[in-house]
Amino acid sequence: MSPNLPPLRDIIERYELRAHKSMGQNFLLDQNLTDKIARAAGDLHESTVVEVGPGPGGLTRSLLLAGAKKVVAIERDRRCIPALEELSGHFPGRLEVVEADALTIDPGAYANGCNVKIVSNLPYNIATALLVRWLTTEPWPPAFDTMVLMFQREVGERLWSEQGSRSYGRLSILTQWRCAVSHLFDIPARAFTP
């Protein structure tokens, strides 16, 4: 049974949340798209999902509604914490809000005997740094086994590009060495705020 959640736009207005470019924020408000991202992560019922940069909680909602056993939402912007805590009240015991810089967090630390998946609309200004950090985790394989991540198109193209292409480089090599990389779908710029 789904809780009766207020519209995300109401939450953004209530907490006076505005995406800040300086923090690399871009809010995705279309639940059809956030649901699609959550489905791309596969069965979440026995998983702890680590989400970086949840903002007002659009993707967080979809992950919880998709049945994630637990979502750990790592948010650096303290303005977003009350909105996430309100969402936590609709999913008792299933949403842990962590106010921290994701660059200092080990996603595997939240395993607690569960499968860990990282699913995020990453803040664009730290997306590459986070990915490199996760891919250079030792020992390998890490505690997480799946990453469903949203990147700006240019970064995404570097992840799956083939040797000899213009966008092939260090990030392509590292990502393809550690992962089976798939380009799932594009999201139009108009779906984001700003």
Coordinates of C-alpha atoms in Angstrom, one line a residue:
M1 CA 0.0 0.0 0.0
S2 CA 1.4 3.4 -1.0
P3 CA 1.4 6.2 1.5
N4 CA -0.5 9.4 0.6
L5 CA 2.4 11.6 -0.4
P6 CA 2.1 15.3 -1.0
P7 CA 3.1 16.4 -4.5
L8 CA 6.8 17.1 -4.8
R9 CA 6.2 20.6 -6.0
D10 CA 4.3 21.3 -2.7
I11 CA 7.3 20.0 -0.8
I12 CA 9.7 22.2 -2.7
E13 CA 7.5 25.2 -2.1
R14 CA 6.9 24.4 1.6
Y15 CA 10.6 24.2 2.3
E16 CA 11.6 26.9 -0.2
L17 CA 14.0 24.7 -2.0
R18 CA 15.7 25.9 -5.1
A19 CA 18.4 24.0 -6.9
H20 CA 21.8 25.7 -6.6
K21 CA 24.2 25.5 -9.5
S22 CA 27.1 25.9 -7.1
M23 CA 26.2 22.5 -5.5
G24 CA 25.6 20.9 -8.9
Q25 CA 22.0 20.4 -8.1
N26 CA 19.3 19.6 -10.6
F27 CA 15.9 18.4 -9.3
L28 CA 14.1 15.8 -11.3
L29 CA 10.3 16.2 -10.6
D30 CA 8.7 13.8 -13.1
Q31 CA 7.7 10.7 -11.1
N32 CA 7.3 8.7 -14.3
L33 CA 11.1 9.2 -15.0
T34 CA 12.1 8.6 -11.4
D35 CA 10.1 5.4 -11.4
K36 CA 11.8 4.4 -14.6
I37 CA 15.2 4.9 -12.9
A38 CA 14.2 2.9 -9.8
R39 CA 13.0 0.0 -12.1
A40 CA 16.4 0.1 -13.9
A41 CA 18.0 -1.0 -10.6
G42 CA 16.1 -4.3 -10.6
D43 CA 14.5 -5.9 -7.6
L44 CA 15.0 -3.7 -4.6
H45 CA 13.1 -5.7 -1.9
E46 CA 16.2 -7.2 -0.3
S47 CA 18.5 -4.2 -1.0
T48 CA 19.9 -1.2 0.7
V49 CA 19.9 1.6 -1.8
V50 CA 22.4 4.4 -1.4
E51 CA 21.3 7.6 -3.0
V52 CA 23.6 10.6 -3.3
G53 CA 22.1 14.1 -3.6
P54 CA 18.4 13.3 -3.2
G55 CA 17.5 17.0 -2.9
P56 CA 13.8 17.2 -2.2
G57 CA 13.4 13.4 -2.6
G58 CA 11.9 12.8 -6.0
L59 CA 14.0 9.7 -6.8
T60 CA 13.9 8.7 -3.1
R61 CA 10.1 8.4 -3.3
S62 CA 10.4 6.2 -6.3
L63 CA 13.0 3.9 -4.8
L64 CA 10.8 3.5 -1.6
L65 CA 7.7 2.9 -3.6
A66 CA 9.5 0.3 -5.7
G67 CA 10.0 -1.6 -2.5
A68 CA 13.6 -0.8 -1.5
K69 CA 14.2 -2.5 1.9
K70 CA 16.1 0.6 2.9
V71 CA 17.2 3.8 1.3
V72 CA 20.2 5.7 2.7
A73 CA 19.9 9.3 1.3
I74 CA 23.2 11.2 1.5
E75 CA 22.6 14.9 1.3
R76 CA 25.1 17.7 1.9
D77 CA 22.6 20.6 1.5
R78 CA 21.0 21.0 4.9
R79 CA 18.1 22.9 3.4
C80 CA 16.8 19.6 2.0
I81 CA 17.0 17.6 5.2
P82 CA 13.6 18.6 6.6
A83 CA 11.9 17.6 3.3
L84 CA 13.7 14.2 3.4
E85 CA 12.8 13.7 7.1
E86 CA 9.1 14.4 6.3
L87 CA 9.4 11.7 3.6
S88 CA 11.0 9.3 6.1
G89 CA 7.8 9.6 8.2
H90 CA 5.8 8.1 5.4
F91 CA 8.2 5.1 5.3
P92 CA 9.0 4.2 8.9
G93 CA 12.4 2.5 9.3
R94 CA 13.1 2.5 5.6
L95 CA 14.7 5.9 4.9
E96 CA 17.9 6.9 6.6
V97 CA 18.8 10.5 6.0
V98 CA 22.6 11.2 6.3
E99 CA 23.7 14.8 6.2
A100 CA 27.2 14.5 4.8
D101 CA 29.5 15.1 1.8
A102 CA 29.2 12.0 -0.3
L103 CA 32.9 12.2 -1.2
T104 CA 33.6 11.2 2.4
I105 CA 31.2 8.3 2.6
D106 CA 31.8 4.6 1.8
P107 CA 28.5 3.2 0.4
G108 CA 29.5 -0.3 1.5
A109 CA 29.3 0.8 5.1
Y110 CA 25.5 0.6 4.9
A111 CA 25.4 -3.0 3.8
N112 CA 24.3 -4.5 7.2
G113 CA 24.1 -7.9 5.6
C114 CA 22.0 -6.6 2.6
N115 CA 22.8 -6.2 -1.0
V116 CA 23.9 -2.6 -1.7
K117 CA 22.9 -0.7 -4.8
I118 CA 23.9 2.9 -5.6
V119 CA 21.1 4.7 -7.5
S120 CA 21.4 8.4 -7.9
N121 CA 20.8 11.5 -10.0
L122 CA 24.4 12.7 -9.1
P123 CA 25.2 16.3 -8.4
Y124 CA 27.0 17.1 -11.7
N125 CA 30.0 18.9 -10.1
I126 CA 31.1 15.8 -8.1
A127 CA 29.7 13.0 -10.4
T128 CA 33.0 12.0 -12.0
A129 CA 34.9 12.2 -8.7
L130 CA 32.4 10.0 -7.0
L131 CA 32.4 7.4 -9.8
V132 CA 36.2 7.3 -9.8
R133 CA 36.3 6.8 -6.0
W134 CA 33.7 4.0 -6.2
L135 CA 35.5 2.3 -9.0
T136 CA 38.9 2.4 -7.3
T137 CA 37.5 0.8 -4.1
E138 CA 39.7 -1.9 -2.7
P139 CA 39.4 -4.7 -2.2
W140 CA 37.3 -5.4 -5.3
P141 CA 34.5 -6.4 -5.7
P142 CA 33.0 -3.8 -3.3
A143 CA 30.0 -4.2 -1.0
F144 CA 27.8 -2.7 -3.7
D145 CA 27.0 -4.7 -6.8
T146 CA 24.9 -2.3 -8.9
M147 CA 25.1 1.4 -9.8
V148 CA 22.4 3.1 -11.7
L149 CA 23.7 6.7 -12.1
M150 CA 22.6 9.7 -14.0
F151 CA 25.3 11.9 -15.6
Q152 CA 25.4 14.8 -18.0
R153 CA 25.4 13.4 -21.5
E154 CA 29.0 14.3 -22.2
V155 CA 30.2 12.3 -19.1
G156 CA 27.9 9.4 -19.9
E157 CA 29.3 9.2 -23.4
R158 CA 32.8 8.8 -22.0
L159 CA 31.7 5.9 -19.8
W160 CA 30.4 3.7 -22.6
S161 CA 32.5 5.0 -25.6
E162 CA 34.6 2.5 -27.5
Q163 CA 38.3 2.6 -28.1
G164 CA 39.2 4.9 -30.9
S165 CA 36.2 7.2 -30.5
R166 CA 36.6 10.9 -29.6
S167 CA 35.2 10.5 -26.1
Y168 CA 37.2 7.4 -25.2
G169 CA 39.8 8.0 -22.4
R170 CA 40.8 7.4 -18.8
L171 CA 37.2 7.4 -17.5
S172 CA 36.1 4.9 -20.3
I173 CA 39.0 2.6 -19.4
L174 CA 38.4 2.7 -15.7
T175 CA 34.7 2.2 -15.9
Q176 CA 34.8 -0.6 -18.5
W177 CA 37.6 -2.4 -16.6
R178 CA 35.5 -2.5 -13.4
C179 CA 31.9 -2.7 -14.8
A180 CA 29.6 -3.8 -17.5
V181 CA 28.5 -0.4 -18.7
S182 CA 25.1 0.2 -20.2
H183 CA 23.5 3.4 -21.5
L184 CA 19.8 2.9 -20.4
F185 CA 18.0 6.1 -21.6
D186 CA 18.2 9.8 -22.0
I187 CA 16.3 12.3 -20.0
P188 CA 15.4 15.6 -21.7
A189 CA 16.8 18.8 -20.1
R190 CA 13.3 20.1 -19.7
A191 CA 12.6 17.4 -17.1
F192 CA 15.0 19.1 -14.7
T193 CA 14.8 22.1 -12.5
P194 CA 16.8 24.3 -13.3

